């Protein structure tokens, strides 16, 4: 009888280790996250500009400090394990955003790394759902991310990619109609640079889509 009790205890311990094993797995290092590398690089460059008191065209010292503050918060978010981004639509139109598919089985069969979802005006994507960026329609203009130009236009389809730990707010400039964003280190990507579906369509077509992005409930 004692032997059976001993065997039962050993068996329970083995079962416990079997189910608990994933918790001992090493978490990915935030320093190896490509977004963290990008944020750190951008922060270093802007900090050097501030220390050297280098004057950037069309950029005030206050704007440089605001960009540094935004990057500091992005860096902190990544260091504390926030591995998702959030997108907020204030354009007055429906926008197309990129994010992971909700079903793991569907994700295994997915052709692209991200799905394309539609976010209505006034909505934000849900917390903990990773919004990686948005699609720029072929008839839209983007307020320049660099100070050299006021407006950026493109001859081929592009998307705007944001680092994890960011809350992207997308607006329409009332004066020139250009799309404005609040992330200073957002990245403009083309179809041959990321495994995303980047179509060549207008805003009018995006407006006909049914909003289906996972959203933050008010």
Coordinates of C-alpha atoms in Angstrom, one line a residue:
X1 CA 0.0 0.0 0.0
X2 CA 2.9 2.4 0.9
X3 CA 4.5 1.6 -2.5
X4 CA 1.3 2.6 -4.4
X5 CA 1.0 5.8 -2.4
X6 CA 4.6 6.6 -3.2
X7 CA 4.1 5.9 -6.9
X8 CA 1.0 8.1 -6.9
X9 CA 2.9 11.0 -5.3
X10 CA 5.7 10.7 -7.8
X11 CA 3.2 10.6 -10.7
X12 CA 1.4 13.8 -9.4
X13 CA 4.8 15.6 -9.2
X14 CA 5.7 14.6 -12.8
X15 CA 2.3 15.7 -14.1
X16 CA 2.7 19.0 -12.3
X17 CA 6.1 19.6 -13.9
X18 CA 4.7 18.7 -17.3
X19 CA 2.0 21.4 -17.2
X20 CA 4.2 23.9 -15.4
X21 CA 7.1 23.6 -17.8
X22 CA 6.1 26.5 -20.1
X23 CA 6.3 28.9 -17.2
X24 CA 10.0 28.2 -16.8
X25 CA 10.7 29.0 -20.5
X26 CA 12.9 32.0 -21.1
X27 CA 10.9 35.1 -22.1
X28 CA 12.2 36.8 -25.2
X29 CA 14.6 39.6 -24.3
X30 CA 13.1 43.0 -25.0
X31 CA 16.6 44.1 -26.2
X32 CA 16.3 41.7 -29.2
X33 CA 12.9 43.1 -30.2
X34 CA 13.4 45.0 -33.6
X35 CA 11.0 47.7 -32.3
X36 CA 13.2 48.2 -29.2
X37 CA 16.3 48.5 -31.4
X38 CA 14.5 51.1 -33.6
X39 CA 13.2 53.1 -30.7
X40 CA 16.6 53.1 -28.9
X41 CA 18.4 54.3 -32.1
X42 CA 15.9 57.1 -32.8
X43 CA 16.1 58.2 -29.1
X44 CA 19.9 58.3 -29.2
X45 CA 20.0 60.4 -32.4
X46 CA 17.5 62.9 -31.1
X47 CA 19.3 63.2 -27.8
X48 CA 22.5 63.9 -29.6
X49 CA 20.8 66.6 -31.6
X50 CA 19.5 68.2 -28.4
X51 CA 22.8 68.1 -26.6
X52 CA 24.7 69.6 -29.6
X53 CA 21.9 72.2 -29.9
X54 CA 21.8 71.4 -33.6
X55 CA 19.0 73.3 -35.4
X56 CA 16.8 71.1 -37.6
X57 CA 14.9 72.7 -40.4
X58 CA 11.3 73.5 -39.5
X59 CA 11.7 71.8 -36.1
X60 CA 11.7 73.8 -32.8
X61 CA 13.6 72.7 -29.6
X62 CA 10.2 72.1 -28.0
X63 CA 9.2 69.7 -30.8
X64 CA 12.5 67.8 -30.5
X65 CA 11.8 67.5 -26.7
X66 CA 8.3 66.2 -27.4
X67 CA 9.7 63.6 -29.8
X68 CA 12.2 62.5 -27.2
X69 CA 9.5 62.2 -24.5
X70 CA 7.4 60.0 -26.8
X71 CA 10.4 57.8 -27.5
X72 CA 11.2 57.5 -23.8
X73 CA 7.7 56.2 -23.1
X74 CA 7.9 53.8 -26.0
X75 CA 11.2 52.5 -24.7
X76 CA 9.8 52.1 -21.2
X77 CA 6.7 50.3 -22.5
X78 CA 8.9 47.7 -24.3
X79 CA 11.2 47.3 -21.3
X80 CA 8.2 46.5 -19.1
X81 CA 6.7 43.9 -21.5
X82 CA 4.1 45.7 -23.5
X83 CA 4.4 44.0 -26.8
X84 CA 1.3 45.5 -28.6
X85 CA 0.3 48.8 -30.1
X86 CA -3.0 50.6 -30.3
X87 CA -4.5 52.6 -33.2
X88 CA -7.0 55.4 -32.8
X89 CA -8.9 56.8 -35.8
X90 CA -9.8 60.5 -35.9
X91 CA -9.7 61.0 -39.6
X92 CA -13.4 61.3 -40.3
X93 CA -13.2 58.2 -42.5
X94 CA -12.9 54.5 -42.1
X95 CA -9.2 53.4 -42.2
X96 CA -7.5 50.1 -42.8
X97 CA -5.3 48.8 -40.0
X98 CA -2.9 45.9 -39.6
X99 CA -3.0 43.4 -36.8
X100 CA -2.6 39.7 -35.9
X101 CA -5.4 37.3 -36.7
X102 CA -7.5 36.3 -33.7
X103 CA -7.6 32.6 -34.3
X104 CA -4.3 30.6 -33.9
X105 CA -5.4 28.0 -36.4
X106 CA -6.1 30.7 -39.0
X107 CA -2.7 32.3 -38.2
X108 CA -0.9 29.1 -39.0
X109 CA -2.5 29.1 -42.5
X110 CA -2.2 32.8 -43.1
X111 CA -0.5 34.0 -46.2
X112 CA 0.5 37.3 -44.6
X113 CA 2.1 38.1 -41.2
X114 CA -0.8 40.5 -40.4
X115 CA -4.4 40.7 -41.3
X116 CA -6.1 43.8 -42.7
X117 CA -9.0 45.2 -40.6
X118 CA -11.2 48.2 -40.9
X119 CA -11.6 50.8 -38.1
X120 CA -14.4 53.3 -38.1
X121 CA -14.0 56.9 -37.4
X122 CA -13.9 57.7 -33.6
X123 CA -12.9 54.1 -32.7
X124 CA -9.7 52.7 -31.1
X125 CA -8.4 49.2 -31.4
X126 CA -8.8 47.0 -28.3
X127 CA -6.2 46.8 -25.5
X128 CA -3.8 43.9 -25.9
X129 CA -4.7 43.5 -29.5
X130 CA -1.6 44.4 -31.5
X131 CA -2.2 47.1 -34.1
X132 CA 1.0 47.3 -36.1
X133 CA 0.0 50.2 -38.3
X134 CA -2.3 51.3 -41.1
X135 CA -2.7 51.5 -44.8
X136 CA -2.3 54.8 -46.7
X137 CA -4.8 55.0 -49.6
X138 CA -3.3 55.7 -53.0
X139 CA -5.1 59.1 -53.2
X140 CA -4.0 60.2 -49.7
X141 CA -1.1 62.4 -48.6
X142 CA 0.9 62.0 -45.5
X143 CA 2.2 64.9 -43.4
X144 CA 5.9 64.4 -43.5
X145 CA 7.7 62.4 -40.8
X146 CA 10.9 64.4 -41.5
X147 CA 11.3 68.2 -41.5
X148 CA 12.5 68.5 -45.1
X149 CA 9.0 68.4 -46.6
X150 CA 5.5 69.3 -45.4
X151 CA 3.7 66.6 -47.5
X152 CA 4.9 63.2 -48.6
X153 CA 3.4 61.6 -51.7
X154 CA 4.2 58.1 -53.0
X155 CA 4.2 56.5 -56.4
X156 CA 3.5 53.0 -55.1
X157 CA 1.3 51.6 -52.3
X158 CA 2.7 52.0 -48.8
X159 CA 1.7 51.2 -45.2
X160 CA 2.7 53.0 -42.0
X161 CA 4.3 50.7 -39.3
X162 CA 4.5 51.6 -35.6
X163 CA 6.6 50.1 -32.8
X164 CA 5.0 48.0 -30.1
X165 CA 4.2 50.0 -27.0
X166 CA 2.8 52.9 -29.1
X167 CA -0.7 54.5 -29.3
X168 CA -1.0 55.8 -32.8
X169 CA -3.5 58.6 -33.3
X170 CA -4.4 59.2 -37.0
X171 CA -5.9 62.5 -37.9
X172 CA -6.7 64.6 -41.0
X173 CA -5.2 68.0 -41.3
X174 CA -8.1 70.5 -41.8
X175 CA -6.0 72.8 -43.9
X176 CA -4.5 70.5 -46.5
X177 CA -6.3 67.2 -46.0
X178 CA -3.1 65.3 -45.3
X179 CA -3.0 62.4 -42.9
X180 CA -1.2 63.3 -39.6
X181 CA 0.2 60.9 -37.1
X182 CA 1.7 61.3 -33.6
X183 CA 4.5 58.7 -33.7
X184 CA 7.8 60.4 -34.6
X185 CA 9.6 57.1 -35.5
X186 CA 6.8 55.5 -37.5
X187 CA 8.2 53.6 -40.5
X188 CA 6.9 53.8 -44.1
X189 CA 7.0 50.3 -45.6
X190 CA 6.3 48.9 -49.1
X191 CA 5.0 45.5 -50.1
X192 CA 8.5 44.1 -50.9
X193 CA 9.7 45.1 -47.4
X194 CA 7.1 43.4 -45.2
X195 CA 4.9 40.4 -45.5
X196 CA 1.7 42.5 -45.4
X197 CA -1.1 42.8 -47.9
X198 CA -0.6 46.4 -49.2
X199 CA -3.2 47.0 -51.9
X200 CA -3.4 49.9 -54.4
X201 CA -6.9 51.3 -53.6
X202 CA -8.5 54.7 -52.9
X203 CA -10.1 56.1 -49.7
X204 CA -13.5 55.8 -51.4
X205 CA -13.1 52.0 -51.5
X206 CA -11.9 51.8 -47.9
X207 CA -15.0 53.7 -46.9
X208 CA -17.2 51.0 -48.3
X209 CA -15.8 48.3 -46.0
X210 CA -17.6 47.1 -42.9
X211 CA -15.6 48.0 -39.8
X212 CA -14.4 44.7 -38.2
X213 CA -11.3 45.6 -36.2
X214 CA -11.4 44.5 -32.5
X215 CA -12.2 47.8 -30.8
X216 CA -12.0 49.3 -27.3
X217 CA -15.5 49.5 -25.9
X218 CA -16.6 52.9 -24.6

